[in-house]
Rosetta silent file (secondary structure, phi, psi, omega in degrees, C-alpha in Angstrom):
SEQUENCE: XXXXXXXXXXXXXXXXXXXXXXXXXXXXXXXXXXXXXXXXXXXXXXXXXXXXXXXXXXXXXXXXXXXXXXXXXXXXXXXXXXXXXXXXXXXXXXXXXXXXXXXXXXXXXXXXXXXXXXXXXXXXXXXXXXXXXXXXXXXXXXXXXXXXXXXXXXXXXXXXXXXXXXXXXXXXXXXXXXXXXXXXXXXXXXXXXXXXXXXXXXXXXXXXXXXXX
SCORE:     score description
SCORE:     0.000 S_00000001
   1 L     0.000  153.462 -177.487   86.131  118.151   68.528 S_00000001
   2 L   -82.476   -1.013  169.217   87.753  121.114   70.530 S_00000001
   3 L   -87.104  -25.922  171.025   87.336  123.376   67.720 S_00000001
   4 L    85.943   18.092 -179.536   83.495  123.208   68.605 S_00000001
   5 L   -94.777  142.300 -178.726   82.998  123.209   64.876 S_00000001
   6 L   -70.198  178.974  172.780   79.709  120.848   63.295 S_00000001
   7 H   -61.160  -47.395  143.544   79.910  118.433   60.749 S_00000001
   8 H   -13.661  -91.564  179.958   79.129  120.665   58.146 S_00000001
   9 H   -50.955  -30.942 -176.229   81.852  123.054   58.610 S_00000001
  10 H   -72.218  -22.398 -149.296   84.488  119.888   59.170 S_00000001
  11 H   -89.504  -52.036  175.101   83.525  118.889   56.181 S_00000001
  12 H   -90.297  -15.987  144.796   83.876  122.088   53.971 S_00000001
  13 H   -71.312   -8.983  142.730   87.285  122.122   55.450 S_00000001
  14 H   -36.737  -55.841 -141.530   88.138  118.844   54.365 S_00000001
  15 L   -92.893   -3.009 -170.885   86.854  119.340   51.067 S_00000001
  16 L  -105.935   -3.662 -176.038   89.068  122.914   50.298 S_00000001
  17 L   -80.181  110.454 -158.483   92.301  121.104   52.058 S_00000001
  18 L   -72.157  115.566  151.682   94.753  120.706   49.096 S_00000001
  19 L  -114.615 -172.421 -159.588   95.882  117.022   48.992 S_00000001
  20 L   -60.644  157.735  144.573   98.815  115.407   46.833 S_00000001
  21 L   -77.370    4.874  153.778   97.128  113.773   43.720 S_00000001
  22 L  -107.687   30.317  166.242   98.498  110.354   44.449 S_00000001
  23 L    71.206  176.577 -166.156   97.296  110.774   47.765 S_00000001
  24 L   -78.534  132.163  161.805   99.684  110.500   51.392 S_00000001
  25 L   -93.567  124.066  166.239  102.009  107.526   52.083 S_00000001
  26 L  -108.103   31.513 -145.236  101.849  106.820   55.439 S_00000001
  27 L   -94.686  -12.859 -167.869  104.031  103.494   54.865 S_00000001
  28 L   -53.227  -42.588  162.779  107.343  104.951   57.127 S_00000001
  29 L   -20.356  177.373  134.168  106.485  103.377   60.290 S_00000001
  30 L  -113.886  140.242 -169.430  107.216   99.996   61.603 S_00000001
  31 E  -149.407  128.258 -179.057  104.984   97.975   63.117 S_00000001
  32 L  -139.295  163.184  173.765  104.927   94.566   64.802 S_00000001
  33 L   -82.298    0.459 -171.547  102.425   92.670   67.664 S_00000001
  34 L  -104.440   99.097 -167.704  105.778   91.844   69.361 S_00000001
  35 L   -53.214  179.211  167.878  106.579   94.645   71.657 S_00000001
  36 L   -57.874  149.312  170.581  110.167   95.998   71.687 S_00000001
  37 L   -78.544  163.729  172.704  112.356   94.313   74.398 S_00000001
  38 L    90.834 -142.903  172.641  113.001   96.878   77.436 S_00000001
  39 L    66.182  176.986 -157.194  110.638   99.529   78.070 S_00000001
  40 L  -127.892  132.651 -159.703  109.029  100.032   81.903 S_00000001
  41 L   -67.872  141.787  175.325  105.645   98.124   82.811 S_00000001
  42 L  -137.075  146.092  150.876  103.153  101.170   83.207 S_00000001
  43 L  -112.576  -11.114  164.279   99.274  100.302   83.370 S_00000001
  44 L  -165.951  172.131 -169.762   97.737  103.902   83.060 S_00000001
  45 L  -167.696  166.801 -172.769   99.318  107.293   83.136 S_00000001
  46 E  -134.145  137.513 -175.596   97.400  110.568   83.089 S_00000001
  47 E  -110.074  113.500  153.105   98.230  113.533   80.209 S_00000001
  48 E   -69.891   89.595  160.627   97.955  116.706   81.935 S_00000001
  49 L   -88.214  -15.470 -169.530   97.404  120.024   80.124 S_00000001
  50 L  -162.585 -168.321 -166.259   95.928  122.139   83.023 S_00000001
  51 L  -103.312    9.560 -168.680   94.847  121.233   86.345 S_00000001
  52 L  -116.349  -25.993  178.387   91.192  121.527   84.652 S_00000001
  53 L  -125.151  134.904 -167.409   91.551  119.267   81.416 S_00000001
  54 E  -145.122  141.291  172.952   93.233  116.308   82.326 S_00000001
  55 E  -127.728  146.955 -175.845   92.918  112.492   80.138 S_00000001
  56 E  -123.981  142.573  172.309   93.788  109.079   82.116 S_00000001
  57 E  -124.425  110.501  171.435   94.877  106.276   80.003 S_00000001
  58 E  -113.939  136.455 -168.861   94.388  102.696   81.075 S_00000001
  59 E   -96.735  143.437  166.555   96.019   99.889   79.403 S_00000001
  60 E  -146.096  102.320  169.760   93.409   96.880   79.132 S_00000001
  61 L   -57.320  -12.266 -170.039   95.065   93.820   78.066 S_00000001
  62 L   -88.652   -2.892 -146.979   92.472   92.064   77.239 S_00000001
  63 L  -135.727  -26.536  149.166   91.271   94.154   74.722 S_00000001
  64 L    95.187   12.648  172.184   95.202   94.657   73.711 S_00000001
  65 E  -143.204 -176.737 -176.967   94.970   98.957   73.922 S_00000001
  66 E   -91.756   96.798  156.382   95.068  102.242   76.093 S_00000001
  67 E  -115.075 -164.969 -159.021   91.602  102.883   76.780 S_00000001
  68 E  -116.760  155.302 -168.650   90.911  106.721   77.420 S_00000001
  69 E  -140.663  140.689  175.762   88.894  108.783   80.059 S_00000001
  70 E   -95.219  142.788  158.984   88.035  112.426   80.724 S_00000001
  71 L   -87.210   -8.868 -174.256   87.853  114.768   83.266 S_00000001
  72 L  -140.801   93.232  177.205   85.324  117.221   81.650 S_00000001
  73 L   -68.355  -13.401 -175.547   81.721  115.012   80.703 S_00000001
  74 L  -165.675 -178.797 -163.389   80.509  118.853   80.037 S_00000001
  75 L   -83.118   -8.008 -140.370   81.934  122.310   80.748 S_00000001
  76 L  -113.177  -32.293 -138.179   80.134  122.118   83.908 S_00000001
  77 L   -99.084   83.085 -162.396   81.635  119.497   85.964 S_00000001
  78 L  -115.743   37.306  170.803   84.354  120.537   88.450 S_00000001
  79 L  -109.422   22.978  174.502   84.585  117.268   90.323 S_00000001
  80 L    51.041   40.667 -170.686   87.646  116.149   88.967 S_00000001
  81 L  -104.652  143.134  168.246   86.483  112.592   88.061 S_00000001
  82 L  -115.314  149.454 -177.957   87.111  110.668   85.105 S_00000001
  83 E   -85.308  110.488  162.209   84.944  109.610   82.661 S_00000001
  84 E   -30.588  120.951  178.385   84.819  107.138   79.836 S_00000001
  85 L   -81.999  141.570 -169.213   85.613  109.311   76.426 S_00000001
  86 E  -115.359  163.400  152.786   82.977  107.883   74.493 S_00000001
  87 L   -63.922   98.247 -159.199   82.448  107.774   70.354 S_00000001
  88 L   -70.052    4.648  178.669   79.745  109.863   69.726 S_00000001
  89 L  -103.613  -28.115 -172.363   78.972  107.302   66.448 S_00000001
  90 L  -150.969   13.531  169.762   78.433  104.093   68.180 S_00000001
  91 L    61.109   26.769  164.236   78.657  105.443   72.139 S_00000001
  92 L   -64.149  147.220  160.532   81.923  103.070   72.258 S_00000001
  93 E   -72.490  149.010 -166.636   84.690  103.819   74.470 S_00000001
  94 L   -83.450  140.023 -176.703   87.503  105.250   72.673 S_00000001
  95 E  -135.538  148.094 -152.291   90.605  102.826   72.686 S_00000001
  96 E  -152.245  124.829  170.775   94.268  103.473   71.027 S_00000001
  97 L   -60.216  -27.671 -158.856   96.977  100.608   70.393 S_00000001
  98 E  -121.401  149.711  143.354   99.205  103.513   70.426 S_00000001
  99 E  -135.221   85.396 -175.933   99.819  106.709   72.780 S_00000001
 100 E   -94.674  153.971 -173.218  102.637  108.697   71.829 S_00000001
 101 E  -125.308  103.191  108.154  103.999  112.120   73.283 S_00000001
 102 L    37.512  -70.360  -52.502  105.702  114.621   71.286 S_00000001
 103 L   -94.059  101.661 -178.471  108.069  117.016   72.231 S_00000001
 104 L  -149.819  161.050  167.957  108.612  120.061   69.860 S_00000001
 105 L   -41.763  120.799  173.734  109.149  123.438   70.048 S_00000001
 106 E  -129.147  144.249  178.584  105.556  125.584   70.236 S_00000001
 107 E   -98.741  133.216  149.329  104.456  129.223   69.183 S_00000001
 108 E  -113.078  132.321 -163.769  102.030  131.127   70.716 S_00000001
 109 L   -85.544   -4.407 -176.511   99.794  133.373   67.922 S_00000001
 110 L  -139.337  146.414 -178.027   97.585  135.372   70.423 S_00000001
 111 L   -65.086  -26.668 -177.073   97.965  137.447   73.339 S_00000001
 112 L   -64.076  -31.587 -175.483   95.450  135.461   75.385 S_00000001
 113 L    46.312   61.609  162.115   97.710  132.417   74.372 S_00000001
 114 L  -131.533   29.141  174.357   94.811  130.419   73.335 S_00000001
 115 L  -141.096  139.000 -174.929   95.624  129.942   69.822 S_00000001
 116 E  -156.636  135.359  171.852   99.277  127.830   69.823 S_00000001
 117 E  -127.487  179.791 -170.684  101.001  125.706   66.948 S_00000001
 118 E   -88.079  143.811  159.876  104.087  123.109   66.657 S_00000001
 119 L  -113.566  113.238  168.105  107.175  124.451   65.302 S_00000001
 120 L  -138.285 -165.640 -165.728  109.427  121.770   63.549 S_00000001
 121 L  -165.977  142.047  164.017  111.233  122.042   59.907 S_00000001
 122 L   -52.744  146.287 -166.272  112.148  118.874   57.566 S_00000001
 123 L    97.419  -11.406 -165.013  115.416  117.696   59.277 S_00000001
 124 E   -99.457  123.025  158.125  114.546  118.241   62.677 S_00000001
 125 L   -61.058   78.411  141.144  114.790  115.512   65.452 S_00000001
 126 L   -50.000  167.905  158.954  112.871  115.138   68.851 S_00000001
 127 L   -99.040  168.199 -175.718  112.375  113.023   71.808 S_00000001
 128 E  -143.615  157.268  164.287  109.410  111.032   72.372 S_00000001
 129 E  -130.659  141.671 -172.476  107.521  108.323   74.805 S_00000001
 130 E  -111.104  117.003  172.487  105.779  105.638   73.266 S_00000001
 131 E  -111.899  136.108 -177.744  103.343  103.695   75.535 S_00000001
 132 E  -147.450  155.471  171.338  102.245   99.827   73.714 S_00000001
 133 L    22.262   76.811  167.208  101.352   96.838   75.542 S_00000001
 134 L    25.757   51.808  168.633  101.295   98.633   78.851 S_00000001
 135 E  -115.805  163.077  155.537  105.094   99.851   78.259 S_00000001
 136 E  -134.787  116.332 -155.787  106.806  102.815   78.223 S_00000001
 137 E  -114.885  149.687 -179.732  109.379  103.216   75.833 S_00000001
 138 E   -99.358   96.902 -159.004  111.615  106.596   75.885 S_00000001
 139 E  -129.535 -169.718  162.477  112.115  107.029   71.737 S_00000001
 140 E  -157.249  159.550 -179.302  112.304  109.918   69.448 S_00000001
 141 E   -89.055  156.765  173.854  110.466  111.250   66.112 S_00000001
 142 E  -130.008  129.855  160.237  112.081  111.933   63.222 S_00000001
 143 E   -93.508   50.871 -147.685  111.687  114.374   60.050 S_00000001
 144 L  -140.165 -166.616  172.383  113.882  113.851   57.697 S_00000001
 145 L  -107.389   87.276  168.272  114.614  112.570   54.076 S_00000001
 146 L   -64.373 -147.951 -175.904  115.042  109.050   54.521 S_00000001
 147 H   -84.571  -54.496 -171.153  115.867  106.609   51.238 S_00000001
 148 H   -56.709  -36.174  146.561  112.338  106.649   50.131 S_00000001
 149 H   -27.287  -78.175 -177.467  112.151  109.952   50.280 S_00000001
 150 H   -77.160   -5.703  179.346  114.941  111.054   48.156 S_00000001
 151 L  -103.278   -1.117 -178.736  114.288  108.233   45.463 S_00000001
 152 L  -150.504    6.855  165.628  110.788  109.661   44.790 S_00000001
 153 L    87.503    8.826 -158.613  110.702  113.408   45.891 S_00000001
 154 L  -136.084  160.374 -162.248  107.650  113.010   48.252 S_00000001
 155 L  -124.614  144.763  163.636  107.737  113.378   51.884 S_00000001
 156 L  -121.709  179.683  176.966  106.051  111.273   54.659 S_00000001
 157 L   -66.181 -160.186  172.230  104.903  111.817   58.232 S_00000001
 158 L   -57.742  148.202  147.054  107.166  111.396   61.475 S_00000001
 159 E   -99.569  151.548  175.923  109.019  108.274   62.019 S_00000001
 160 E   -95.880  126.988  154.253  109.423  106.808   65.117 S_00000001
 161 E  -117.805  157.736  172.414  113.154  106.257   66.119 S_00000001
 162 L  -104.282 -168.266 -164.954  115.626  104.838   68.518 S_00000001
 163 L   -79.906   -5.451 -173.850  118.806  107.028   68.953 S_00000001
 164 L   -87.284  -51.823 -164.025  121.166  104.533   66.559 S_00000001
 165 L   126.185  -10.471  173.123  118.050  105.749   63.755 S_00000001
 166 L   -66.599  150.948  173.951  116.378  101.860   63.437 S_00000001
 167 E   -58.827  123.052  179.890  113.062  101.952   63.511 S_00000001
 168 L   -67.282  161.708 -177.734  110.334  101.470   66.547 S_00000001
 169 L  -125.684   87.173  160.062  108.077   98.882   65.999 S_00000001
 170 E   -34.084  174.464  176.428  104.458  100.190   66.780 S_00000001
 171 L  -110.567  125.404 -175.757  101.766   98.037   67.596 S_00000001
 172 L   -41.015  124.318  164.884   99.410   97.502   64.276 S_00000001
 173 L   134.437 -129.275 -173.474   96.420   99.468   64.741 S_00000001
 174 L  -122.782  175.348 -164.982   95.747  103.053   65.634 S_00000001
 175 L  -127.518  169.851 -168.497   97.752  105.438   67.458 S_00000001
 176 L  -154.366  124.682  170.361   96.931  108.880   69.626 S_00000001
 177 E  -136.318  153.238 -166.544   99.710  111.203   69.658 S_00000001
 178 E   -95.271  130.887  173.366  100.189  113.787   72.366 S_00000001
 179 L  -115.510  168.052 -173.359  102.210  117.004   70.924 S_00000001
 180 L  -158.431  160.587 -167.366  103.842  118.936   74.321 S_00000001
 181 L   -89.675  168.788 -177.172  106.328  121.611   74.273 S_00000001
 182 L   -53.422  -38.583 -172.819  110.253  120.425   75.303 S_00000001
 183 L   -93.478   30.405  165.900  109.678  121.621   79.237 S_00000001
 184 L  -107.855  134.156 -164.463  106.767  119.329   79.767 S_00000001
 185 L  -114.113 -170.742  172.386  107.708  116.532   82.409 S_00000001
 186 L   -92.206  135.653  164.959  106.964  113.501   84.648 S_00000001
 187 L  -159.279  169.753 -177.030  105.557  114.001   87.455 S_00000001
 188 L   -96.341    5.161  163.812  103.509  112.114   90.581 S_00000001
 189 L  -167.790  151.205 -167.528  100.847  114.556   90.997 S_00000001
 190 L   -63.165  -31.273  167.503   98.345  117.103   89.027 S_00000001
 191 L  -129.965  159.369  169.749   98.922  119.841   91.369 S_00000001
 192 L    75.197  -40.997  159.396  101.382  121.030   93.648 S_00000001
 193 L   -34.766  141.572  178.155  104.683  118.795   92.264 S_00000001
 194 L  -121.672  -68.591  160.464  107.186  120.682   91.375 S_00000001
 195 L   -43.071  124.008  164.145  110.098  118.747   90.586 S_00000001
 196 L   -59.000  146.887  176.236  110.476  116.864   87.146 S_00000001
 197 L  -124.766 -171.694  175.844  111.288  112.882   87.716 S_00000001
 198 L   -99.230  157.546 -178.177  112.682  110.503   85.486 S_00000001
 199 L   -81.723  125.041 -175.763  110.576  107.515   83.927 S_00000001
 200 L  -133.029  167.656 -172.902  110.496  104.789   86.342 S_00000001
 201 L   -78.937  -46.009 -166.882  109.207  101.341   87.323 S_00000001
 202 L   -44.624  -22.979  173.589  109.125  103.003   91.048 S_00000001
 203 L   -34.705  135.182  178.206  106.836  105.660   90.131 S_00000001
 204 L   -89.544  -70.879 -160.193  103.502  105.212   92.359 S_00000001
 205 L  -102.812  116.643  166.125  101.855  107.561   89.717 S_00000001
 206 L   -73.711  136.487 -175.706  102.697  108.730   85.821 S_00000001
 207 L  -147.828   72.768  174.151  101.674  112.248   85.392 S_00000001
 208 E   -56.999   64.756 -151.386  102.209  113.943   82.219 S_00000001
 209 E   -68.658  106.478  174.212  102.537  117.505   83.336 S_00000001
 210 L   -76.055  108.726  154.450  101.993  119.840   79.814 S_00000001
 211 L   -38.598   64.988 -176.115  104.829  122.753   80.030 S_00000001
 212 L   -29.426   78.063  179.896  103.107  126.093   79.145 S_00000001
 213 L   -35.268    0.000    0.000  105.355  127.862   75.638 S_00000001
């Protein structure tokens, strides 16, 4: 984990983290094996935070997910290569049905501006990109007090929306979401690009350039 913390410690944070006692609904979602019509054929894309930690995501159809690769096998490594991320429980590569990106509003809490959190507030809207079956769909999260909500007092996580407010239809399984401040763009390369682009089939390369708060 990037907090560098053992099991131990995740653990005694777990166990002091006050949850509801009839536990989380995570039911808000939508979810079908039939992608969405539209969206733009992508087969990998790379999430940029720095020109030193960088993750490439390859769609493998056969296997029906995104799976994911590193640039840093150790702390050590400065040959800009990527790497299978592996599961340190069963040395599998790690694979995600889902890859979603974020966009919200970020704080930074330290002068070094190496401690940084999300800012949102129930009510608040973003935009979002959803990659599923080697798509890319342009969507947005939602916070709000839907029907379910307001009939039982309890709050759930983001929904996934299109701009009328119906519901995205994930792909069943698990998801990886990316959070990135509002000014992080598309772009065709890890260094030196300047210009933001738009998402296209034309693209030679996806490059998720993270936007420094």
């Amino acid at each position: 984990n990037d907090n560098f913390l053992d099991i131990e410690r995740l653990e005694a944070l777990a166990y002091y983290m006050w949850t509801p006692p009839d536990g989380i609904d995570y039911s808000g979602n939508s979810y079908s094996l039939t992608p969405p019509e539209g969206g733009i054929e992508v087969d990998e894309f790379i999430m940029s935070y720095n020109n030193n930690t960088n993750a490439k995501w390859v769609y493998d159809e056969l296997a029906g997910g995104w799976l994911r690769y590193h640039d840093l096998p150790n702390m050590y490594d400065p040959s800009g290569e990527f790497y299978p991320m592996l599961d340190r429980l069963n040395q599998k590569q790690l694979i995600f049905n889902n890859v979603i990106v974020v966009f919200m509003p970020h704080e930074v809490l330290n002068g070094d501006a190496t401690i940084i959190d999300t800012l949102f507030e129930l009510g608040d809207v973003g935009d979002a990109w959803l990659f599923r079956d080697g798509k890319f769909y342009d969507i947005n999260w939602a916070h709000r007090y839907w029907e379910w909500e307001i009939s039982t007092w309890k709050t759930r996580p983001f929904k996934f929306i299109y701009d009328d407010g119906n519901s995205v239809a994930l792909h069943p399984g698990n998801t990886w979401v990316n959070f990135v401040t509002p000014w992080t763009c598309l772009k065709e390369a890890i260094e030196g690009a300047v210009d933001c682009l738009e998402p296209s089939p034309d693209l030679e390369d996806w490059i998720v350039k993270f936007g420094n708060p």
